[in-house]
Amino acid sequence: MKNLLLLFVLFLNINYSNAQIFDVESIKFSGDNDKRINLVIISEGYQTTEFTKFKTDATNFLDDLFMQSPFAEYTDYFNAYIIKVPSNESGSDHPGTATDVTEPASPITTADTYFNTSYDSFNIHRLLYTFNTSTINTVLANNFPEYDQAIVLVNSDEYGGSGGVHAFTSTGASANEIAIHELGHSLFDLKDEYYPGDALAAEAINMTQETNTSLVKWKNWIGINGIGIYQYLDGFGTPKPWYRPHETCKMRYLGFDFCAVCTEGIIEKIHDLVSPIDSYAPVSNTVENPSFPIDFSLSLIKPIPNTLETVWTLNASNFANNIDDVSLIETDLVEGTNTLTAVTNDASTLLKVDNHETIHVYTVTWTINYSSLGIEDINSLVNNLSITVYPNPTNDIVNFKFENSNNLDLKIDVVSIDGKTLKSLLVSNYETQQVDISNLSTGIYIANCYANNVLVASKRLVKQ
Ligand SMILES: [Zn+2]
């Protein structure tokens, strides 16, 4: 019967395209949707007459979110929208079926709501969820398919929420804190720093079984800002073979900040999703009758305070640093092909992860064909690169892994501190190459990485 019903619903969808369209409103706009992380807040348990309250509740949540680190610093990387989905009745179900409290712990209620959310899900009092996730997916597909993260905001004063594919939160006490904690799960792949149970324990940004301080994934933070290796205890106080980086992270207790390891994980995910290069100019392949000076510019999505660093290179020589615009005059150019490149990365001190200076590298390259008759054309190319060097330090084999969006090769020169090139290798896109450095003497080396003959990153390499 269920299947027949499903078929019938599909049939209706296909033949009458009865997609339900709801009012979608922007409540935070930083830039084009395809260049930002789009948070979408969906109303649940709000009647049409309560949409003003819904907008206020959603705005309050965003205000709280973007006051907290690292969302405060990276606020311009986000847009936010609300989808006004009406329910027949206000609130949510609270059946009083939890087994982790003595029921009824709060008044037993039912409400006829659009997504049929309920407290006491999985018999946990505070767990606010719906098994009707396909309806959420349908609403998103029909109203805001370019979303990155959906948050279902439930119009109920009872404390509650949950993570998973979509985040759920009520409007009750600590509700905004729950929603931010749940975003940590849903969008940033963070684990709970209280013991989540054997089924949910797994290696993650902020959870590990590694107890060696020089091998643990957050090794670069050990001893800084309270970061260490702390053992999880279950609800009965029994030690578990799992470890967290901090004792009072928001992934453990609401009302606290994200720990340094979680903060770093959030920023790295933001960089995975959004390039800091919002746009650049000129873009066009042919520049009509350019005259000198010719201006080149980047429009960057700047963290607050700005931690982006940009290096401009003209024909393999450093041309300018940490400015958004450069101008070329005729004497800057050589006859033939000239290459101007801007390489941008985030030098935030909130990032200490290995390779952080080379995992997220963003470049724009302009090719300027110049002759004594003038400029023939200017072409531009934007590239996102990721260069991973591991293990580092090492005493024998080091791996260089390279990915980029333009299918370029990467040339790597391993040079000594006094500038001698000791090894050179070419790494293709998506390739990992092993280099044996066991014959080098102990100490520090620099791996200079070139794409299209432009130095895109320099990586410190330590031989043990
Ligand atoms: Zn944490």
GROMACS .gro file of C-alpha atoms and ligand atoms in nm:
model
  465
    1MET     CA    1   0.000   0.000   0.000
    2LYS     CA    2   0.282   0.238   0.090
    3ASN     CA    3   0.446   0.174  -0.245
    4LEU     CA    4   0.123   0.225  -0.432
    5LEU     CA    5   0.073   0.551  -0.252
    6LEU     CA    6   0.427   0.658  -0.335
    7LEU     CA    7   0.371   0.577  -0.701
    8PHE     CA    8   0.053   0.775  -0.696
    9VAL     CA    9   0.230   1.073  -0.544
   10LEU     CA   10   0.509   1.047  -0.801
   11PHE     CA   11   0.248   1.026  -1.075
   12LEU     CA   12   0.085   1.343  -0.950
   13ASN     CA   13   0.418   1.519  -0.929
   14ILE     CA   14   0.516   1.428  -1.280
   15ASN     CA   15   0.184   1.504  -1.446
   16TYR     CA   16   0.068   1.811  -1.269
   17SER     CA   17   0.404   1.941  -1.139
   18ASN     CA   18   0.225   2.038  -0.821
   19ALA     CA   19   0.545   2.165  -0.662
   20GLN     CA   20   0.455   2.371  -0.360
   21ILE     CA   21   0.612   2.712  -0.388
   22PHE     CA   22   0.655   2.908  -0.067
   23ASP     CA   23   0.769   3.259   0.002
   24VAL     CA   24   1.151   3.272   0.015
   25GLU     CA   25   1.309   3.583   0.166
   26SER     CA   26   1.675   3.685   0.192
   27ILE     CA   27   1.771   3.784   0.547
   28LYS     CA   28   2.149   3.802   0.497
   29PHE     CA   29   2.308   3.878   0.162
   30SER     CA   30   2.685   3.880   0.111
   31GLY     CA   31   2.713   3.795  -0.258
   32ASP     CA   32   2.605   3.567  -0.541
   33ASN     CA   33   2.459   3.236  -0.420
   34ASP     CA   34   2.709   3.036  -0.625
   35LYS     CA   35   2.994   3.211  -0.443
   36ARG     CA   36   2.867   3.185  -0.087
   37ILE     CA   37   2.755   2.925   0.167
   38ASN     CA   38   2.376   2.946   0.164
   39LEU     CA   39   2.201   2.880   0.495
   40VAL     CA   40   1.829   2.819   0.457
   41ILE     CA   41   1.601   2.840   0.759
   42ILE     CA   42   1.266   2.663   0.716
   43SER     CA   43   0.965   2.733   0.939
   44GLU     CA   44   0.793   2.445   1.120
   45GLY     CA   45   0.497   2.482   1.353
   46TYR     CA   46   0.441   2.845   1.249
   47GLN     CA   47   0.099   2.941   1.117
   48THR     CA   48   0.078   3.196   0.837
   49THR     CA   49  -0.018   3.460   1.096
   50GLU     CA   50   0.315   3.389   1.278
   51PHE     CA   51   0.554   3.453   0.988
   52THR     CA   52   0.664   3.786   1.137
   53LYS     CA   53   0.765   3.598   1.453
   54PHE     CA   54   0.940   3.336   1.236
   55LYS     CA   55   1.148   3.603   1.063
   56THR     CA   56   1.237   3.757   1.399
   57ASP     CA   57   1.333   3.416   1.544
   58ALA     CA   58   1.545   3.335   1.236
   59THR     CA   59   1.715   3.676   1.247
   60ASN     CA   60   1.791   3.634   1.619
   61PHE     CA   61   1.953   3.299   1.544
   62LEU     CA   62   2.171   3.451   1.271
   63ASP     CA   63   2.270   3.744   1.496
   64ASP     CA   64   2.387   3.493   1.759
   65LEU     CA   65   2.566   3.278   1.505
   66PHE     CA   66   2.761   3.561   1.345
   67MET     CA   67   2.869   3.705   1.680
   68GLN     CA   68   3.064   3.385   1.751
   69SER     CA   69   3.406   3.281   1.623
   70PRO     CA   70   3.479   3.178   1.351
   71PHE     CA   71   3.144   3.284   1.200
   72ALA     CA   72   3.211   3.645   1.306
   73GLU     CA   73   3.538   3.648   1.112
   74TYR     CA   74   3.394   3.470   0.807
   75THR     CA   75   3.047   3.632   0.805
   76ASP     CA   76   3.088   3.757   0.448
   77TYR     CA   77   3.119   3.399   0.323
   78PHE     CA   78   2.751   3.334   0.408
   79ASN     CA   79   2.407   3.418   0.273
   80ALA     CA   80   2.091   3.326   0.459
   81TYR     CA   81   1.734   3.280   0.345
   82ILE     CA   82   1.407   3.189   0.511
   83ILE     CA   83   1.138   2.967   0.356
   84LYS     CA   84   0.796   3.043   0.498
   85VAL     CA   85   0.624   2.706   0.519
   86PRO     CA   86   0.285   2.734   0.694
   87SER     CA   87   0.160   2.477   0.945
   88ASN     CA   88  -0.204   2.426   1.042
   89GLU     CA   89  -0.120   2.447   1.412
   90SER     CA   90   0.160   2.605   1.618
   91GLY     CA   91   0.432   2.412   1.801
   92SER     CA   92   0.540   2.050   1.771
   93ASP     CA   93   0.449   1.706   1.905
   94HIS     CA   94   0.569   1.616   2.252
   95PRO     CA   95   0.438   1.264   2.313
   96GLY     CA   96   0.603   1.205   2.651
   97THR     CA   97   0.770   0.880   2.539
   98ALA     CA   98   1.132   0.955   2.633
   99THR     CA   99   1.320   0.694   2.836
  100ASP     CA  100   1.604   0.924   2.949
  101VAL     CA  101   1.372   1.123   3.180
  102THR     CA  102   1.076   1.043   3.406
  103GLU     CA  103   0.775   1.114   3.186
  104PRO     CA  104   0.580   1.327   3.155
  105ALA     CA  105   0.877   1.562   3.195
  106SER     CA  106   0.689   1.838   3.013
  107PRO     CA  107   0.325   1.880   2.902
  108ILE     CA  108   0.218   1.622   2.642
  109THR     CA  109   0.120   1.806   2.324
  110THR     CA  110   0.036   1.732   1.965
  111ALA     CA  111   0.030   1.981   1.679
  112ASP     CA  112  -0.068   1.944   1.315
  113THR     CA  113   0.254   2.076   1.158
  114TYR     CA  114   0.393   2.067   0.805
  115PHE     CA  115   0.691   1.840   0.873
  116ASN     CA  116   0.539   1.656   1.171
  117THR     CA  117   0.841   1.715   1.396
  118SER     CA  118   0.843   1.563   1.742
  119TYR     CA  119   1.035   1.576   2.067
  120ASP     CA  120   1.118   1.243   2.232
  121SER     CA  121   1.246   1.112   1.896
  122PHE     CA  122   1.448   0.794   1.947
  123ASN     CA  123   1.307   0.806   2.305
  124ILE     CA  124   1.532   1.100   2.393
  125HIS     CA  125   1.354   1.388   2.564
  126ARG     CA  126   1.540   1.677   2.397
  127LEU     CA  127   1.569   1.512   2.056
  128LEU     CA  128   1.357   1.722   1.821
  129TYR     CA  129   1.338   1.558   1.479
  130THR     CA  130   1.111   1.432   1.203
  131PHE     CA  131   1.124   1.108   1.011
  132ASN     CA  132   0.958   1.299   0.730
  133THR     CA  133   1.291   1.423   0.585
  134SER     CA  134   1.171   1.360   0.228
  135THR     CA  135   0.922   1.644   0.272
  136ILE     CA  136   1.208   1.875   0.377
  137ASN     CA  137   1.405   1.766   0.071
  138THR     CA  138   1.105   1.834  -0.153
  139VAL     CA  139   1.053   2.182  -0.005
  140LEU     CA  140   1.422   2.260  -0.058
  141ALA     CA  141   1.423   2.122  -0.414
  142ASN     CA  142   1.117   2.323  -0.510
  143ASN     CA  143   1.210   2.646  -0.335
  144PHE     CA  144   1.584   2.680  -0.286
  145PRO     CA  145   1.779   2.397  -0.453
  146GLU     CA  146   2.115   2.578  -0.422
  147TYR     CA  147   2.113   2.554  -0.040
  148ASP     CA  148   2.424   2.434   0.144
  149GLN     CA  149   2.264   2.377   0.482
  150ALA     CA  150   1.903   2.370   0.595
  151ILE     CA  151   1.798   2.450   0.950
  152VAL     CA  152   1.442   2.363   1.051
  153LEU     CA  153   1.330   2.619   1.308
  154VAL     CA  154   1.051   2.475   1.523
  155ASN     CA  155   0.811   2.718   1.687
  156SER     CA  156   0.821   2.573   2.039
  157ASP     CA  157   0.960   2.706   2.366
  158GLU     CA  158   1.070   2.359   2.481
  159TYR     CA  159   1.446   2.298   2.476
  160GLY     CA  160   1.538   2.068   2.184
  161GLY     CA  161   1.719   2.005   1.858
  162SER     CA  162   1.914   1.755   1.649
  163GLY     CA  163   2.182   1.731   1.379
  164GLY     CA  164   2.212   1.500   1.081
  165VAL     CA  165   2.161   1.599   0.716
  166HIS     CA  166   1.939   1.887   0.827
  167ALA     CA  167   1.969   2.067   1.159
  168PHE     CA  168   1.664   2.110   1.384
  169THR     CA  169   1.618   2.355   1.666
  170SER     CA  170   1.334   2.495   1.872
  171THR     CA  171   1.292   2.856   1.981
  172GLY     CA  172   1.327   2.760   2.349
  173ALA     CA  173   1.598   2.852   2.599
  174SER     CA  174   1.947   2.791   2.454
  175ALA     CA  175   1.781   2.723   2.118
  176ASN     CA  176   2.031   2.931   1.924
  177GLU     CA  177   2.317   2.751   2.098
  178ILE     CA  178   2.163   2.415   2.004
  179ALA     CA  179   2.130   2.524   1.642
  180ILE     CA  180   2.493   2.638   1.628
  181HIS     CA  181   2.608   2.310   1.787
  182GLU     CA  182   2.395   2.115   1.537
  183LEU     CA  183   2.544   2.317   1.249
  184GLY     CA  184   2.881   2.194   1.377
  185HIS     CA  185   2.759   1.842   1.299
  186SER     CA  186   2.554   1.902   0.987
  187LEU     CA  187   2.770   2.141   0.788
  188PHE     CA  188   3.118   2.103   0.939
  189ASP     CA  189   3.143   1.730   1.016
  190LEU     CA  190   3.229   1.783   1.384
  191LYS     CA  191   3.160   1.514   1.644
  192ASP     CA  192   3.016   1.563   1.991
  193GLU     CA  193   3.281   1.616   2.258
  194TYR     CA  194   3.056   1.444   2.512
  195TYR     CA  195   3.046   1.072   2.446
  196PRO     CA  196   2.792   1.022   2.164
  197GLY     CA  197   2.767   0.644   2.210
  198ASP     CA  198   2.957   0.356   2.052
  199ALA     CA  199   2.758   0.372   1.727
  200LEU     CA  200   2.851   0.736   1.660
  201ALA     CA  201   3.213   0.726   1.778
  202ALA     CA  202   3.444   0.762   1.475
  203GLU     CA  203   3.759   0.936   1.358
  204ALA     CA  204   3.671   1.299   1.283
  205ILE     CA  205   3.817   1.649   1.297
  206ASN     CA  206   3.770   1.656   1.677
  207MET     CA  207   3.758   1.286   1.771
  208THR     CA  208   4.031   1.024   1.753
  209GLN     CA  209   4.177   0.707   1.898
  210GLU     CA  210   4.534   0.842   1.855
  211THR     CA  211   4.694   0.927   2.191
  212ASN     CA  212   5.044   1.017   2.074
  213THR     CA  213   5.085   1.397   2.095
  214SER     CA  214   5.319   1.403   1.795
  215LEU     CA  215   5.085   1.198   1.574
  216VAL     CA  216   4.739   1.313   1.677
  217LYS     CA  217   4.561   1.509   1.400
  218TRP     CA  218   4.553   1.827   1.612
  219LYS     CA  219   4.923   1.793   1.709
  220ASN     CA  220   5.005   2.152   1.607
  221TRP     CA  221   4.763   2.280   1.874
  222ILE     CA  222   4.879   2.071   2.170
  223GLY     CA  223   4.936   2.299   2.470
  224ILE     CA  224   4.773   2.603   2.304
  225ASN     CA  225   4.430   2.739   2.411
  226GLY     CA  226   4.364   2.440   2.634
  227ILE     CA  227   4.407   2.184   2.356
  228GLY     CA  228   4.526   1.841   2.466
  229ILE     CA  229   4.415   1.480   2.432
  230TYR     CA  230   4.122   1.414   2.665
  231GLN     CA  231   3.957   1.077   2.706
  232TYR     CA  232   3.583   1.037   2.659
  233LEU     CA  233   3.383   0.885   2.943
  234ASP     CA  234   3.039   0.743   2.877
  235GLY     CA  235   2.731   0.841   3.076
  236PHE     CA  236   2.829   0.600   3.354
  237GLY     CA  237   3.181   0.742   3.383
  238THR     CA  238   3.341   0.446   3.204
  239PRO     CA  239   3.647   0.545   2.996
  240LYS     CA  240   3.612   0.485   2.623
  241PRO     CA  241   3.898   0.440   2.369
  242TRP     CA  242   3.820   0.778   2.213
  243TYR     CA  243   3.973   1.122   2.269
  244ARG     CA  244   3.870   1.485   2.217
  245PRO     CA  245   4.085   1.800   2.188
  246HIS     CA  246   3.928   2.015   2.462
  247GLU     CA  247   3.732   1.992   2.787
  248THR     CA  248   3.475   2.269   2.728
  249CYS     CA  249   3.414   2.303   2.354
  250LYS     CA  250   3.069   2.398   2.224
  251MET     CA  251   3.057   2.047   2.079
  252ARG     CA  252   3.044   1.936   2.445
  253TYR     CA  253   2.870   2.216   2.638
  254LEU     CA  254   2.635   2.480   2.503
  255GLY     CA  255   2.730   2.835   2.594
  256PHE     CA  256   3.102   2.779   2.536
  257ASP     CA  257   3.308   2.871   2.231
  258PHE     CA  258   3.414   2.620   1.970
  259CYS     CA  259   3.760   2.492   2.070
  260ALA     CA  260   4.060   2.582   1.853
  261VAL     CA  261   4.048   2.246   1.671
  262CYS     CA  262   3.678   2.277   1.585
  263THR     CA  263   3.726   2.644   1.488
  264GLU     CA  264   4.002   2.543   1.249
  265GLY     CA  265   3.786   2.263   1.106
  266ILE     CA  266   3.502   2.507   1.040
  267ILE     CA  267   3.731   2.753   0.861
  268GLU     CA  268   3.887   2.480   0.647
  269LYS     CA  269   3.538   2.367   0.546
  270ILE     CA  270   3.443   2.725   0.458
  271HIS     CA  271   3.749   2.734   0.231
  272ASP     CA  272   3.649   2.400   0.078
  273LEU     CA  273   3.311   2.548  -0.013
  274VAL     CA  274   3.396   2.907  -0.110
  275SER     CA  275   3.690   3.065  -0.292
  276PRO     CA  276   3.801   3.393  -0.134
  277ILE     CA  277   3.834   3.532  -0.488
  278ASP     CA  278   3.484   3.667  -0.546
  279SER     CA  279   3.569   3.811  -0.886
  280TYR     CA  280   3.858   3.960  -1.079
  281ALA     CA  281   3.915   4.196  -1.370
  282PRO     CA  282   3.972   4.202  -1.655
  283VAL     CA  283   3.792   3.877  -1.735
  284SER     CA  284   3.728   3.909  -2.107
  285ASN     CA  285   3.947   3.734  -2.357
  286THR     CA  286   3.992   4.039  -2.571
  287VAL     CA  287   4.049   4.378  -2.422
  288GLU     CA  288   3.950   4.643  -2.673
  289ASN     CA  289   4.221   4.904  -2.733
  290PRO     CA  290   4.375   4.893  -2.388
  291SER     CA  291   4.591   5.185  -2.298
  292PHE     CA  292   4.856   5.212  -2.032
  293PRO     CA  293   4.849   5.181  -1.743
  294ILE     CA  294   4.642   4.862  -1.752
  295ASP     CA  295   4.463   4.783  -1.426
  296PHE     CA  296   4.423   4.434  -1.285
  297SER     CA  297   4.217   4.375  -0.977
  298LEU     CA  298   4.085   4.113  -0.738
  299SER     CA  299   3.763   4.139  -0.545
  300LEU     CA  300   3.824   3.928  -0.234
  301ILE     CA  301   3.585   3.799   0.031
  302LYS     CA  302   3.781   3.925   0.329
  303PRO     CA  303   3.764   3.775   0.674
  304ILE     CA  304   3.727   4.029   0.957
  305PRO     CA  305   4.003   4.122   1.035
  306ASN     CA  306   4.144   4.049   0.691
  307THR     CA  307   4.385   3.754   0.706
  308LEU     CA  308   4.412   3.701   0.329
  309GLU     CA  309   4.756   3.743   0.176
  310THR     CA  310   4.810   3.798  -0.195
  311VAL     CA  311   5.135   3.773  -0.388
  312TRP     CA  312   5.147   3.922  -0.739
  313THR     CA  313   5.403   3.779  -0.979
  314LEU     CA  314   5.489   3.925  -1.320
  315ASN     CA  315   5.698   3.707  -1.552
  316ALA     CA  316   5.827   3.497  -1.261
  317SER     CA  317   5.936   3.799  -1.052
  318ASN     CA  318   5.759   3.926  -0.746
  319PHE     CA  319   5.564   4.236  -0.846
  320ALA     CA  320   5.354   4.335  -0.542
  321ASN     CA  321   5.222   4.196  -0.214
  322ASN     CA  322   4.895   4.223  -0.022
  323ILE     CA  323   4.717   4.470  -0.247
  324ASP     CA  324   4.400   4.410  -0.447
  325ASP     CA  325   4.488   4.612  -0.757
  326VAL     CA  326   4.800   4.651  -0.965
  327SER     CA  327   4.868   4.866  -1.271
  328LEU     CA  328   5.112   4.772  -1.545
  329ILE     CA  329   5.290   5.029  -1.752
  330GLU     CA  330   5.451   4.964  -2.089
  331THR     CA  331   5.802   4.920  -1.948
  332ASP     CA  332   5.681   4.643  -1.715
  333LEU     CA  333   5.616   4.419  -2.017
  334VAL     CA  334   5.840   4.220  -2.248
  335GLU     CA  335   5.773   4.160  -2.618
  336GLY     CA  336   5.563   3.848  -2.657
  337THR     CA  337   5.379   3.666  -2.382
  338ASN     CA  338   5.367   3.810  -2.030
  339THR     CA  339   5.220   3.631  -1.731
  340LEU     CA  340   5.073   3.814  -1.434
  341THR     CA  341   4.953   3.598  -1.145
  342ALA     CA  342   4.782   3.674  -0.816
  343VAL     CA  343   4.812   3.398  -0.554
  344THR     CA  344   4.582   3.433  -0.253
  345ASN     CA  345   4.567   3.231   0.065
  346ASP     CA  346   4.440   3.273   0.418
  347ALA     CA  347   4.716   3.330   0.673
  348SER     CA  348   4.480   3.330   0.972
  349THR     CA  349   4.645   3.230   1.300
  350LEU     CA  350   4.330   3.024   1.365
  351LEU     CA  351   4.476   2.775   1.114
  352LYS     CA  352   4.763   2.550   1.221
  353VAL     CA  353   4.669   2.231   1.038
  354ASP     CA  354   4.957   2.070   0.848
  355ASN     CA  355   4.982   2.207   0.496
  356HIS     CA  356   4.737   2.485   0.579
  357GLU     CA  357   4.935   2.727   0.365
  358THR     CA  358   4.907   2.498   0.062
  359ILE     CA  359   4.573   2.315   0.094
  360HIS     CA  360   4.373   2.620  -0.008
  361VAL     CA  361   4.559   2.826  -0.265
  362TYR     CA  362   4.364   3.039  -0.511
  363THR     CA  363   4.518   3.191  -0.821
  364VAL     CA  364   4.424   3.415  -1.109
  365THR     CA  365   4.660   3.423  -1.407
  366TRP     CA  366   4.646   3.681  -1.682
  367THR     CA  367   4.835   3.624  -2.006
  368ILE     CA  368   4.919   3.947  -2.182
  369ASN     CA  369   5.038   3.933  -2.541
  370TYR     CA  370   5.236   4.245  -2.603
  371SER     CA  371   5.422   4.377  -2.906
  372SER     CA  372   5.562   4.718  -2.987
  373LEU     CA  373   5.232   4.780  -3.168
  374GLY     CA  374   5.047   4.746  -2.838
  375ILE     CA  375   4.848   4.483  -2.653
  376GLU     CA  376   4.719   4.201  -2.869
  377ASP     CA  377   4.505   4.033  -2.606
  378ILE     CA  378   4.469   3.956  -2.236
  379ASN     CA  379   4.345   3.616  -2.123
  380SER     CA  380   4.259   3.522  -1.770
  381LEU     CA  381   4.241   3.191  -1.587
  382VAL     CA  382   4.130   3.123  -1.232
  383ASN     CA  383   4.260   2.819  -1.046
  384ASN     CA  384   4.211   2.655  -0.708
  385LEU     CA  385   4.501   2.444  -0.593
  386SER     CA  386   4.562   2.201  -0.313
  387ILE     CA  387   4.913   2.075  -0.238
  388THR     CA  388   4.956   1.825   0.042
  389VAL     CA  389   5.297   1.723   0.174
  390TYR     CA  390   5.307   1.428   0.415
  391PRO     CA  391   5.442   1.295   0.638
  392ASN     CA  392   5.629   1.605   0.747
  393PRO     CA  393   5.871   1.580   0.928
  394THR     CA  394   6.005   1.260   0.772
  395ASN     CA  395   6.335   1.073   0.757
  396ASP     CA  396   6.289   0.898   0.422
  397ILE     CA  397   5.977   0.908   0.203
  398VAL     CA  398   5.771   1.224   0.157
  399ASN     CA  399   5.451   1.232  -0.052
  400PHE     CA  400   5.345   1.527  -0.264
  401LYS     CA  401   4.977   1.524  -0.356
  402PHE     CA  402   4.837   1.779  -0.599
  403GLU     CA  403   4.489   1.879  -0.712
  404ASN     CA  404   4.381   2.181  -0.915
  405SER     CA  405   4.081   2.295  -1.114
  406ASN     CA  406   4.266   2.359  -1.444
  407ASN     CA  407   4.440   2.026  -1.491
  408LEU     CA  408   4.785   2.186  -1.471
  409ASP     CA  409   5.099   2.001  -1.369
  410LEU     CA  410   5.290   2.110  -1.063
  411LYS     CA  411   5.667   2.147  -1.067
  412ILE     CA  412   5.824   2.107  -0.726
  413ASP     CA  413   6.180   2.207  -0.644
  414VAL     CA  414   6.316   2.095  -0.311
  415VAL     CA  415   6.578   2.355  -0.219
  416SER     CA  416   6.818   2.387   0.071
  417ILE     CA  417   6.815   2.688   0.302
  418ASP     CA  418   7.111   2.830   0.105
  419GLY     CA  419   6.909   2.814  -0.220
  420LYS     CA  420   7.048   2.503  -0.391
  421THR     CA  421   6.792   2.296  -0.581
  422LEU     CA  422   6.840   1.938  -0.462
  423LYS     CA  423   6.548   1.762  -0.625
  424SER     CA  424   6.292   1.849  -0.891
  425LEU     CA  425   5.977   1.664  -0.976
  426LEU     CA  426   5.664   1.709  -1.186
  427VAL     CA  427   5.332   1.607  -1.030
  428SER     CA  428   5.023   1.573  -1.251
  429ASN     CA  429   4.676   1.674  -1.142
  430TYR     CA  430   4.527   1.427  -0.888
  431GLU     CA  431   4.862   1.251  -0.862
  432THR     CA  432   5.061   1.163  -0.551
  433GLN     CA  433   5.437   1.127  -0.593
  434GLN     CA  434   5.678   0.982  -0.344
  435VAL     CA  435   6.024   1.130  -0.305
  436ASP     CA  436   6.300   0.964  -0.105
  437ILE     CA  437   6.491   1.226   0.092
  438SER     CA  438   6.681   0.979   0.312
  439ASN     CA  439   7.012   1.092   0.159
  440LEU     CA  440   6.960   1.456   0.259
  441SER     CA  441   7.112   1.573   0.583
  442THR     CA  442   6.889   1.646   0.880
  443GLY     CA  443   6.737   1.993   0.877
  444ILE     CA  444   6.494   2.226   0.708
  445TYR     CA  445   6.430   2.242   0.333
  446ILE     CA  446   6.185   2.438   0.123
  447ALA     CA  447   5.960   2.279  -0.139
  448ASN     CA  448   5.884   2.548  -0.397
  449CYS     CA  449   5.576   2.464  -0.603
  450TYR     CA  450   5.522   2.610  -0.951
  451ALA     CA  451   5.214   2.592  -1.171
  452ASN     CA  452   5.246   2.750  -1.517
  453ASN     CA  453   5.597   2.866  -1.413
  454VAL     CA  454   5.450   3.071  -1.130
  455LEU     CA  455   5.549   3.009  -0.769
  456VAL     CA  456   5.216   2.924  -0.607
  457ALA     CA  457   5.336   2.795  -0.271
  458SER     CA  458   5.644   2.738  -0.060
  459LYS     CA  459   5.628   2.460   0.191
  460ARG     CA  460   5.867   2.396   0.479
  461LEU     CA  461   5.992   2.040   0.474
  462VAL     CA  462   6.169   1.895   0.776
  463LYS     CA  463   6.415   1.606   0.738
  464GLN     CA  464   6.462   1.415   1.063
  465ZN      ZN  465   3.593   2.118   1.977
   0.00000   0.00000   0.00000
